[in-house]
Coordinates of N, CA, C and O in Angstrom, one line a residue:
M1 N 0.8 -1.2 0.0 CA 0.0 0.0 0.0 C 0.9 1.2 -0.1 O 1.8 1.2 0.7
S2 N 0.6 2.3 -0.8 CA 1.3 3.3 -0.8 C 1.2 4.2 0.4 O 0.2 4.2 1.0
K3 N 2.3 5.0 0.7 CA 2.2 5.9 2.0 C 1.1 6.7 2.1 O 0.6 6.8 3.3
D4 N 0.6 7.4 1.0 CA -0.4 8.3 1.0 C -1.8 7.7 1.4 O -2.7 8.3 1.7
K5 N -1.9 6.3 1.2 CA -3.2 5.6 1.6 C -3.1 4.9 2.9 O -4.1 4.2 3.2
S6 N -2.0 5.1 3.6 CA -2.0 4.4 4.9 C -2.9 5.1 6.0 O -3.3 6.3 5.8
L7 N -3.3 4.3 6.9 CA -4.2 4.8 7.9 C -3.5 4.7 9.4 O -2.5 4.0 9.5
R8 N -3.9 5.6 10.1 CA -3.4 5.6 11.6 C -4.5 4.9 12.3 O -5.7 5.3 12.5
I9 N -4.2 3.8 12.9 CA -5.1 3.0 13.6 C -4.8 2.9 15.0 O -3.7 2.7 15.4
F10 N -5.8 3.1 16.0 CA -5.6 3.1 17.3 C -6.4 1.8 17.9 O -7.5 1.7 17.7
V11 N -5.6 0.9 18.4 CA -6.1 -0.3 19.0 C -6.1 -0.3 20.6 O -5.2 0.2 21.2
V12 N -7.4 -0.5 21.2 CA -7.5 -0.4 22.5 C -7.9 -1.9 23.0 O -9.0 -2.3 22.6
E13 N -7.0 -2.7 23.4 CA -7.2 -4.1 23.7 C -6.4 -4.6 25.0 O -5.2 -4.3 25.0
N14 N -7.0 -5.2 25.8 CA -6.3 -5.7 27.1 C -5.5 -6.9 26.8 O -4.4 -7.1 27.6
D15 N -5.7 -7.7 25.9 CA -5.0 -8.9 25.6 C -3.7 -8.5 24.8 O -3.7 -8.2 23.7
H16 N -2.5 -8.9 25.4 CA -1.3 -8.4 24.8 C -1.0 -9.0 23.4 O -0.7 -8.4 22.6
Q17 N -1.3 -10.4 23.3 CA -1.0 -11.1 22.1 C -1.9 -10.6 21.0 O -1.4 -10.4 19.8
T18 N -3.3 -10.2 21.4 CA -4.0 -9.7 20.3 C -3.6 -8.3 19.8 O -3.6 -8.0 18.6
R19 N -3.1 -7.5 20.8 CA -2.5 -6.1 20.5 C -1.3 -6.5 19.5 O -1.2 -5.7 18.4
V20 N -0.4 -7.3 19.8 CA 0.8 -7.6 19.1 C 0.3 -8.1 17.6 O 0.8 -7.7 16.6
D21 N -0.6 -9.0 17.5 CA -1.0 -9.7 16.3 C -1.7 -8.5 15.4 O -1.3 -8.4 14.0
L22 N -2.6 -7.7 16.0 CA -3.1 -6.6 15.2 C -2.2 -5.6 14.7 O -2.2 -5.2 13.5
R23 N -1.2 -5.3 15.5 CA -0.1 -4.4 15.0 C 0.7 -4.9 13.9 O 0.9 -4.3 12.9
R24 N 1.1 -6.2 14.1 CA 1.9 -6.9 12.9 C 1.1 -6.8 11.6 O 1.6 -6.6 10.6
F25 N -0.1 -7.2 11.7 CA -1.0 -7.4 10.7 C -1.2 -6.0 9.9 O -1.0 -5.9 8.6
Y26 N -1.6 -5.0 10.6 CA -1.9 -3.7 9.9 C -0.6 -2.9 9.6 O -0.6 -2.3 8.7
E27 N 0.5 -3.1 10.4 CA 1.8 -2.6 10.0 C 2.3 -3.2 8.7 O 2.9 -2.6 7.9
G28 N 2.1 -4.4 8.7 CA 2.4 -5.2 7.4 C 1.7 -4.8 6.2 O 2.2 -4.8 5.1
M29 N 0.6 -4.2 6.4 CA -0.2 -3.5 5.2 C 0.2 -2.1 5.0 O -0.4 -1.5 4.1
G30 N 1.1 -1.6 5.8 CA 1.6 -0.2 5.6 C 0.9 0.8 6.4 O 1.1 2.0 6.3
H31 N 0.1 0.4 7.5 CA -0.6 1.3 8.2 C 0.2 1.7 9.5 O 1.1 0.8 10.0
E32 N 0.0 2.8 10.2 CA 0.6 3.1 11.5 C -0.4 2.6 12.5 O -1.5 2.9 12.5
V33 N 0.2 1.9 13.6 CA -0.8 1.5 14.6 C -0.2 2.0 16.0 O 1.0 1.9 16.4
L34 N -1.2 2.5 16.7 CA -1.0 2.9 18.2 C -1.8 2.0 19.0 O -2.9 1.5 18.4
S35 N -1.4 1.6 20.2 CA -2.2 0.7 20.9 C -2.0 1.1 22.4 O -1.1 1.8 22.8
S36 N -2.9 0.6 23.1 CA -3.2 0.8 24.5 C -4.0 -0.5 25.2 O -4.6 -1.0 24.5
A37 N -3.4 -0.7 26.3 CA -3.9 -2.0 27.0 C -5.2 -1.7 27.9 O -6.1 -2.6 28.3
T38 N -5.4 -0.3 28.1 CA -6.7 0.1 29.0 C -7.2 1.3 28.3 O -6.6 2.1 27.7
S39 N -8.5 1.5 28.7 CA -9.1 2.7 28.3 C -8.6 4.0 28.9 O -8.4 5.0 28.3
A40 N -8.2 3.8 30.1 CA -7.5 5.1 30.9 C -6.2 5.4 30.1 O -6.0 6.6 29.9
E41 N -5.4 4.5 29.8 CA -4.2 4.7 29.0 C -4.5 5.3 27.6 O -3.9 6.2 27.2
A42 N -5.6 4.8 27.0 CA -5.9 5.3 25.7 C -6.3 6.7 25.7 O -5.9 7.5 24.8
L43 N -7.0 7.1 26.7 CA -7.5 8.5 26.9 C -6.3 9.4 27.1 O -6.4 10.6 26.5
R44 N -5.4 9.0 27.9 CA -4.1 9.7 28.0 C -3.4 10.0 26.7 O -2.9 11.0 26.4
I45 N -3.3 9.0 26.1 CA -2.6 8.9 24.7 C -3.3 9.8 23.7 O -2.7 10.6 22.9
L46 N -4.5 9.8 23.7 CA -5.3 10.5 22.8 C -5.2 12.0 23.0 O -5.3 12.9 22.0
D47 N -4.7 12.5 24.1 CA -4.6 14.0 24.4 C -3.2 14.4 23.6 O -3.0 15.7 23.4
H48 N -2.4 13.4 23.3 CA -1.0 13.8 22.7 C -0.8 13.4 21.2 O 0.4 13.5 20.8
I49 N -1.7 12.8 20.5 CA -1.5 12.3 19.3 C -2.3 13.1 18.1 O -3.4 13.6 18.6
L50 N -1.9 12.9 16.9 CA -2.7 13.3 15.9 C -4.0 12.3 15.8 O -3.9 11.2 16.3
K51 N -5.1 12.8 15.3 CA -6.4 12.0 15.2 C -6.1 10.6 14.4 O -5.6 10.8 13.3
P52 N -6.6 9.5 15.0 CA -6.5 8.3 14.2 C -7.5 8.4 13.1 O -8.6 9.0 13.2
D53 N -7.4 7.4 12.2 CA -8.4 7.2 11.1 C -9.4 6.1 11.5 O -10.6 6.1 10.8
L54 N -9.0 5.3 12.4 CA -9.9 4.1 12.8 C -9.5 3.7 14.3 O -8.4 3.7 14.6
F55 N -10.6 3.4 15.1 CA -10.4 2.8 16.3 C -10.8 1.3 16.3 O -11.8 1.0 15.8
L56 N -10.0 0.5 16.8 CA -10.4 -0.9 17.1 C -10.3 -1.2 18.5 O -9.3 -0.9 19.2
I57 N -11.4 -1.4 19.1 CA -11.6 -1.4 20.6 C -12.1 -2.8 21.0 O -13.2 -3.4 20.5
G58 N -11.4 -3.4 22.0 CA -11.6 -4.7 22.5 C -12.8 -4.6 23.4 O -13.2 -3.5 24.0
N59 N -13.6 -5.6 23.5 CA -14.9 -5.7 24.2 C -15.0 -5.2 25.5 O -15.8 -4.5 25.9
P60 N -14.0 -5.4 26.4 CA -14.1 -5.0 27.9 C -14.1 -3.5 27.8 O -14.6 -2.8 28.9
F61 N -13.7 -2.8 26.9 CA -13.6 -1.3 26.9 C -14.7 -0.6 26.0 O -14.7 0.5 26.0
S62 N -15.4 -1.4 25.4 CA -16.2 -0.8 24.2 C -17.2 0.2 24.7 O -17.3 1.2 24.3
G63 N -17.9 -0.1 25.8 CA -18.9 0.8 26.3 C -18.3 2.2 26.8 O -18.8 3.2 26.3
E64 N -17.3 2.1 27.6 CA -16.7 3.3 28.0 C -16.0 4.1 26.9 O -16.2 5.4 26.7
M65 N -15.3 3.4 26.0 CA -14.6 4.1 24.8 C -15.7 4.6 23.9 O -15.5 5.8 23.4
F66 N -16.7 3.9 23.5 CA -17.7 4.4 22.5 C -18.3 5.5 23.2 O -18.7 6.5 22.4
S67 N -18.8 5.5 24.4 CA -19.3 6.8 25.1 C -18.4 8.0 24.9 O -18.8 9.1 24.5
F68 N -17.2 7.8 25.3 CA -16.2 8.9 25.2 C -16.1 9.5 23.7 O -16.2 10.6 23.5
L69 N -15.9 8.5 22.8 CA -15.7 8.9 21.4 C -16.9 9.5 20.8 O -16.8 10.5 20.2
S70 N -18.1 9.1 21.1 CA -19.3 9.7 20.5 C -19.7 11.0 21.2 O -20.4 11.8 20.5
N71 N -19.2 11.2 22.4 CA -19.4 12.5 22.9 C -18.3 13.6 22.7 O -18.4 14.7 23.2
S72 N -17.2 13.1 22.1 CA -16.1 14.0 21.8 C -16.1 14.7 20.4 O -16.3 14.0 19.5
E73 N -16.2 16.0 20.4 CA -16.3 16.8 19.2 C -15.0 16.3 18.3 O -15.2 16.2 17.1
R74 N -13.8 16.1 18.8 CA -12.7 15.8 18.2 C -12.7 14.3 17.4 O -12.2 14.2 16.4
F75 N -13.4 13.4 18.2 CA -13.2 12.0 17.8 C -14.5 11.4 17.1 O -14.5 10.3 16.6
R76 N -15.7 12.1 17.3 CA -17.0 11.5 17.1 C -17.2 11.1 15.6 O -17.9 10.1 15.3
S77 N -16.4 11.6 14.6 CA -16.5 11.4 13.3 C -15.7 10.2 12.9 O -15.6 9.8 11.6
I78 N -14.8 9.7 13.8 CA -13.9 8.5 13.3 C -14.6 7.2 13.5 O -15.1 6.9 14.5
P79 N -14.4 6.3 12.6 CA -15.1 5.1 12.6 C -14.5 4.1 13.7 O -13.2 4.3 14.2
V80 N -15.4 3.4 14.3 CA -15.0 2.5 15.4 C -15.4 1.1 15.2 O -16.6 1.0 14.7
A81 N -14.6 0.1 15.4 CA -14.9 -1.2 15.2 C -14.6 -2.0 16.6 O -13.6 -1.6 17.2
S82 N -15.4 -3.0 16.9 CA -15.2 -3.7 18.1 C -14.4 -5.0 17.8 O -14.8 -5.6 16.8
I83 N -13.4 -5.4 18.5 CA -12.7 -6.6 18.5 C -13.4 -7.6 19.3 O -13.7 -7.5 20.4
L84 N -13.9 -8.6 18.6 CA -14.5 -9.7 19.1 C -13.6 -11.0 19.1 O -13.0 -11.3 18.1
R85 N -13.5 -11.6 20.1 CA -12.5 -13.0 20.2 C -13.4 -14.1 20.7 O -14.5 -14.0 21.3

């Protein structure tokens, strides 16, 4: 994938191996991947980064993160997908 079509993907997932696997998969496709193990950590990171193009959120955090993102002027237009295992 060409550099200009790459995405910035933010993964929020408590399972370490799932985070590693998702990072490898998407980076292998040419995308930038940011990740967090907890929603609290994700919220801290979001204060300091450029807006992602996509959120992938693990089930334990989906309610809290969906609520935050949908109520955030900055992030509400960004697509969100839930990670189901």
